[in-house]
Coordinates of N, CA and C and ligand atoms in Angstrom, one line a residue:
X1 N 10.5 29.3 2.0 CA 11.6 29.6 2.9 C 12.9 29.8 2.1
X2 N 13.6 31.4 2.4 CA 14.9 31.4 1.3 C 15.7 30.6 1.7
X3 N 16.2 29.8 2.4 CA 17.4 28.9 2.3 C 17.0 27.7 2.5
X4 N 15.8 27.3 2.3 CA 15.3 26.2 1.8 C 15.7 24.9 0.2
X5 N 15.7 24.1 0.7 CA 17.2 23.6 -0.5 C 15.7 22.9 -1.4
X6 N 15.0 22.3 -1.1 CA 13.8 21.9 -1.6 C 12.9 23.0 -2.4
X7 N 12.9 24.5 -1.5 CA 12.2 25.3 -2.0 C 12.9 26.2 -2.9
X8 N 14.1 25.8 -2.5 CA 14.8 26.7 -4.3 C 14.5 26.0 -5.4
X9 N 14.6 24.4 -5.2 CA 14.6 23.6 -6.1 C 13.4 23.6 -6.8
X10 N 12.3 24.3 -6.1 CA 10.3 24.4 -6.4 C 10.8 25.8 -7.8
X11 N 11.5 26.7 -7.0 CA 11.2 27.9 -7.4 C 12.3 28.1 -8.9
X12 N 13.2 26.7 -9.5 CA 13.9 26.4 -10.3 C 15.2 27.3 -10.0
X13 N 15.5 27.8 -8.8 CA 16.7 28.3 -8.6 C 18.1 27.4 -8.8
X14 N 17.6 26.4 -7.7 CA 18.5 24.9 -8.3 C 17.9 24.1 -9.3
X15 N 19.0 23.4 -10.4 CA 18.3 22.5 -11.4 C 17.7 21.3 -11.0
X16 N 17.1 20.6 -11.6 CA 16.3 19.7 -10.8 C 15.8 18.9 -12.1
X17 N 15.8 17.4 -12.2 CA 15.3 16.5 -13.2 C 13.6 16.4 -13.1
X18 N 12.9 17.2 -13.5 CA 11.5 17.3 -12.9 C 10.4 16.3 -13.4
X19 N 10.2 15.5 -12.8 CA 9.1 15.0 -13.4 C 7.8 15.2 -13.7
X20 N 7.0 15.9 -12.5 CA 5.9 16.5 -12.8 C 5.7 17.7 -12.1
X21 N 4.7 18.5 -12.3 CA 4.4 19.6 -11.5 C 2.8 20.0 -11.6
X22 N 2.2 20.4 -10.3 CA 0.8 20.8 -10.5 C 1.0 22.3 -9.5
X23 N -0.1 22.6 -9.3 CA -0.2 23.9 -8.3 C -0.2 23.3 -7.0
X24 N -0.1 22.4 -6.7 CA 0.1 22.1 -5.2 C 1.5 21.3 -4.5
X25 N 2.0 20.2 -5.7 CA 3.3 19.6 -5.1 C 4.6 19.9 -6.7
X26 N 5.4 19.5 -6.6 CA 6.6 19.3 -7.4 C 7.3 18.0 -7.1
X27 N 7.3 16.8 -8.6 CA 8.2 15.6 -8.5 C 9.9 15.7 -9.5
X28 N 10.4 14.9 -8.8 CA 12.0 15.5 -8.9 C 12.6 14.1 -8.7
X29 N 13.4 13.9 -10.0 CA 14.7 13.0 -9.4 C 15.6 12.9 -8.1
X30 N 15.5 12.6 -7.5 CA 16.7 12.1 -6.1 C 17.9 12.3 -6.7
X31 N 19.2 13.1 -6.6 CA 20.4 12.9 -7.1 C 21.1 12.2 -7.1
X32 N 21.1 11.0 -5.7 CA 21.5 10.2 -5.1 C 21.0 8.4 -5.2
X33 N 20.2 8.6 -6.2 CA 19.4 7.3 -6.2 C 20.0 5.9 -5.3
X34 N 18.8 5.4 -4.8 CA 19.1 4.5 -4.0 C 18.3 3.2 -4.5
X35 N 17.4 3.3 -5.6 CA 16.9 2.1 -6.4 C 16.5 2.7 -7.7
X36 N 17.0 1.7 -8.7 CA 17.2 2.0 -10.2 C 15.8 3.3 -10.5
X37 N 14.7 3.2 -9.9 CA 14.2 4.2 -10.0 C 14.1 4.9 -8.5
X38 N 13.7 6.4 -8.5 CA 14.2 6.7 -7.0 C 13.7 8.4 -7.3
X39 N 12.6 9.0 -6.9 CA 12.1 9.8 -7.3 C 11.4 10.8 -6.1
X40 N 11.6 12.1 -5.8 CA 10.9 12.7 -4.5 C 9.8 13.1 -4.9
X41 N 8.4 13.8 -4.2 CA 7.5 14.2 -4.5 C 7.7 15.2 -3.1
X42 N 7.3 16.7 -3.5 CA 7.2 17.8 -2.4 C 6.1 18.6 -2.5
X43 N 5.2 19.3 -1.3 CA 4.2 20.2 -1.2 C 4.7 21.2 -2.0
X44 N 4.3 22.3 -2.7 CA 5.1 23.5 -2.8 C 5.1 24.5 -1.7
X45 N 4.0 24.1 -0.7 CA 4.3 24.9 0.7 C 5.5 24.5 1.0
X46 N 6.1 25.0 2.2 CA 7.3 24.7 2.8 C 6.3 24.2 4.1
X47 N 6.5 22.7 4.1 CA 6.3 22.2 5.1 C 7.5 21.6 5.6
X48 N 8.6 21.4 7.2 CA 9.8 21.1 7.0 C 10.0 19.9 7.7
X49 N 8.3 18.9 7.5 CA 8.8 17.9 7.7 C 7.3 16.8 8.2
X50 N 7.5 15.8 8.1 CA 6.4 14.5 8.8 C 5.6 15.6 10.2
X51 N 6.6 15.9 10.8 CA 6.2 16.1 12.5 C 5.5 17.4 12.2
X52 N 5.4 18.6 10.8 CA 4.7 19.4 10.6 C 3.5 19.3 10.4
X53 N 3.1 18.4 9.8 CA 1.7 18.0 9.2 C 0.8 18.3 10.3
X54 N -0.3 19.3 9.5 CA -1.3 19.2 10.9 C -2.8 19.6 10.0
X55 N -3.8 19.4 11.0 CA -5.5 19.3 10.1 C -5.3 20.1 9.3
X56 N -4.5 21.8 9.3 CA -5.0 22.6 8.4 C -4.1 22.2 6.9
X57 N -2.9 21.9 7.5 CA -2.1 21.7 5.8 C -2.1 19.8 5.4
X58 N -2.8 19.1 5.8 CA -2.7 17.8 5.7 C -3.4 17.3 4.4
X59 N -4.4 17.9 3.5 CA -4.7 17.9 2.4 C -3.9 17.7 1.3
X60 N -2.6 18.3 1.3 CA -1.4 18.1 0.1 C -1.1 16.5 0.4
X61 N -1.1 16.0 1.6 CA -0.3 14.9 1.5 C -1.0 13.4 0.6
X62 N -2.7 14.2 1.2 CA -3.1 12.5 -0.1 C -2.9 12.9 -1.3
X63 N -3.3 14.5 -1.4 CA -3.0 15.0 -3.2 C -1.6 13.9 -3.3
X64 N -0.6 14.5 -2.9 CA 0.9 13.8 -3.2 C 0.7 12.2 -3.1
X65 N -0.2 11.5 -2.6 CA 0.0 9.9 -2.5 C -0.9 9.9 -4.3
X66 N -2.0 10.6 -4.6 CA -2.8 10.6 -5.9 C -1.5 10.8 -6.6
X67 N -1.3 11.7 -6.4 CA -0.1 11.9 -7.8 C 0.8 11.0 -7.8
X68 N 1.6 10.1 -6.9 CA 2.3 9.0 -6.5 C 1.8 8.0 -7.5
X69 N 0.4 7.9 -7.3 CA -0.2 6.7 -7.6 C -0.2 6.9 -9.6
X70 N -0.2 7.9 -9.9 CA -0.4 8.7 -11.0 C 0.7 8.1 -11.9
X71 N 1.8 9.1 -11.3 CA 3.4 9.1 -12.0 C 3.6 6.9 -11.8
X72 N 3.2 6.1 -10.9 CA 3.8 5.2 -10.8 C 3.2 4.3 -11.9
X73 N 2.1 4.9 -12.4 CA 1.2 4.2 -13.5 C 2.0 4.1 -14.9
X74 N 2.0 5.5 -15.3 CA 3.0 6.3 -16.2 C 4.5 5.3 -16.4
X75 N 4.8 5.3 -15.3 CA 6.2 4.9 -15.2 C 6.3 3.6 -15.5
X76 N 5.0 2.9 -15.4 CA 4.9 1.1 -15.6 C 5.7 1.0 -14.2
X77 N 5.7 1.4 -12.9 CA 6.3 0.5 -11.6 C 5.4 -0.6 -11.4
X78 N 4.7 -1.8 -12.4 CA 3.6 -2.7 -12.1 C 4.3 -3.7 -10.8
X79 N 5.8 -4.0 -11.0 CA 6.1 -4.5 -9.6 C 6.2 -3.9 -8.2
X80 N 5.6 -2.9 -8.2 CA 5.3 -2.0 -6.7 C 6.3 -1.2 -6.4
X81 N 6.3 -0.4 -5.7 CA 7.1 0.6 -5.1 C 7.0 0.8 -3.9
X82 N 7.8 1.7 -2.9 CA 7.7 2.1 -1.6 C 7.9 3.6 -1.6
X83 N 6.9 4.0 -0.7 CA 6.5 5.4 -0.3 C 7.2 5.5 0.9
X84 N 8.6 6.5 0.9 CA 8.9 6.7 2.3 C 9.0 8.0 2.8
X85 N 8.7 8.7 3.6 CA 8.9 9.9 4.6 C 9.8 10.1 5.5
X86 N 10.9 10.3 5.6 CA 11.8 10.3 6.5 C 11.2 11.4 7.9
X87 N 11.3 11.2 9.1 CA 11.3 11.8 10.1 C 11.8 12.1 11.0
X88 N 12.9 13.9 10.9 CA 13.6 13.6 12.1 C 15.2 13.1 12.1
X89 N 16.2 13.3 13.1 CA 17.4 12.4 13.1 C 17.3 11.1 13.1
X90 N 16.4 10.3 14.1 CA 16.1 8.8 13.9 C 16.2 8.3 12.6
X91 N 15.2 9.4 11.9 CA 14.2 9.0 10.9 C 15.1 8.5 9.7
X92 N 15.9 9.4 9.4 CA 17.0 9.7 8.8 C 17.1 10.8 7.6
X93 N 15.9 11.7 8.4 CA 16.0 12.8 7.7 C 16.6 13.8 7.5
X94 N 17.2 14.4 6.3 CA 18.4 15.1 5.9 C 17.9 16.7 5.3
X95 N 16.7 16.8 4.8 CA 16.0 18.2 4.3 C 15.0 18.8 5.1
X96 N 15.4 19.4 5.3 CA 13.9 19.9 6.4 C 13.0 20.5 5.5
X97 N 12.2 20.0 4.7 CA 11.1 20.5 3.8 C 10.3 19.0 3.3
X98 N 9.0 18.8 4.0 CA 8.3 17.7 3.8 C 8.5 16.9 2.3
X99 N 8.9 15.5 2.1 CA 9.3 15.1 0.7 C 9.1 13.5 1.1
X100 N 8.4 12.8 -0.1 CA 8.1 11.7 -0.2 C 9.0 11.0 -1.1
X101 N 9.8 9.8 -0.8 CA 10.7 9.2 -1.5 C 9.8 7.9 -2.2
X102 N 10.4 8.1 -3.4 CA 9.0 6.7 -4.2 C 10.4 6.1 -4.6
X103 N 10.5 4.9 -4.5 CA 11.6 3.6 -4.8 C 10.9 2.8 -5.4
X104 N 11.6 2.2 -6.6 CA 11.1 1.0 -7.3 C 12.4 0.2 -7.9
X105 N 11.9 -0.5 -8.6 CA 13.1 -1.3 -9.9 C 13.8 -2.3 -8.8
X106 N 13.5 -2.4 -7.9 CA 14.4 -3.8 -7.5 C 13.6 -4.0 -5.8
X107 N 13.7 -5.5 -5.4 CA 12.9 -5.8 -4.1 C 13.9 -4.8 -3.3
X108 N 12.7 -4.4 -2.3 CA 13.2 -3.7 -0.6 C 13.2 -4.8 0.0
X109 N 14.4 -4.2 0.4 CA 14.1 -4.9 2.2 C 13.3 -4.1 3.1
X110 N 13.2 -5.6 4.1 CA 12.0 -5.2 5.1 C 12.3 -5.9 6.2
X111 N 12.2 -5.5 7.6 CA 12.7 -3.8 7.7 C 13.4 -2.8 7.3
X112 N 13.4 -2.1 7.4 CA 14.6 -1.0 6.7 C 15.7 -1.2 7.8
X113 N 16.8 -0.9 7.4 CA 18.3 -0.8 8.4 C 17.7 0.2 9.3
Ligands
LIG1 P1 16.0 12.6 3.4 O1 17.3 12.0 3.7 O2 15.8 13.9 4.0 O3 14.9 11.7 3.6 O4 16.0 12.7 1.8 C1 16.6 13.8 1.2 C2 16.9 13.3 -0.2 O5 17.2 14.5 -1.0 C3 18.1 12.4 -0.4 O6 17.7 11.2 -0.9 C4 19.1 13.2 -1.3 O7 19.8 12.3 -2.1 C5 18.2 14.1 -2.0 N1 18.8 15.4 -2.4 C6 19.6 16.2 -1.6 N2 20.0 17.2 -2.2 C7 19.5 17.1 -3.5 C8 19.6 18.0 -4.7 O8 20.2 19.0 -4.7 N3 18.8 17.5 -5.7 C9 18.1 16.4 -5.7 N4 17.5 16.1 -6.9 N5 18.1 15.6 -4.6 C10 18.7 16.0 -3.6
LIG2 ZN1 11.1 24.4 1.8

């Protein structure tokens, strides 16, 4: 999508601290970090969000939990991490392009605010 802020960021239009890349998703520093580590993972489809997902494109999303599991190995997160998906205004989602937020380096709270 051209005015897609995620999919510029795929296509290296915007700069982006990349961490990894395969033929199906792209991982990227968060600009904003919200725990000492703080890292997105995205389809390189333009999916623009949780409430997109459906049987035909639902395949990228365990790829992206493998690769999750992958990068968190790599990175030594041995004290855990959280996998989040924002959905939506509630949700508190701000990009309309499907993206998985991976947090580590210090305890979450639980619930979320
Ligand atoms: P959401 O609020 O939609 O769940 O998450 C969007 C995330 O994208 C936020 O954590 C925000 O900091 C991050 N973000 C927004 N713009 C950029 C950008 O230009 N580059 C990077 N690396 N992250 C961004
Ligand atoms: Zn997009």
């Amino acid at each position: 999508m051209s005015d897609c802020l995620f999919c510029k960021i795929i296509a290296g239009e915007i700069p982006s601290k990349k961490l990894y890349e395969d033929e199906l998703c792209y991982a990227f520093y968060d600009i904003d970090p919200q725990a000492p580590t703080h890292f997105l993972v995205v389809p390189k489809e333009h999916i623009s969000g949780p409430s997109a997902v459906t049987e035909e494109n639902a395949a990228v999303v365990g790829h992206i939990y493998a690769v999750i599991a992958k990068l968190a190995s790599e990175l030594k997160l041995e004290n855990g991490y959280r996998v989040v998906a924002n959905c939506g205004a509630d949700g508190g989602q701000t990009v309309g392009h499907l993206h998985f937020h991976v947090l580590a380096g210090r305890s979450l709270a639980w619930p979320p605010g």
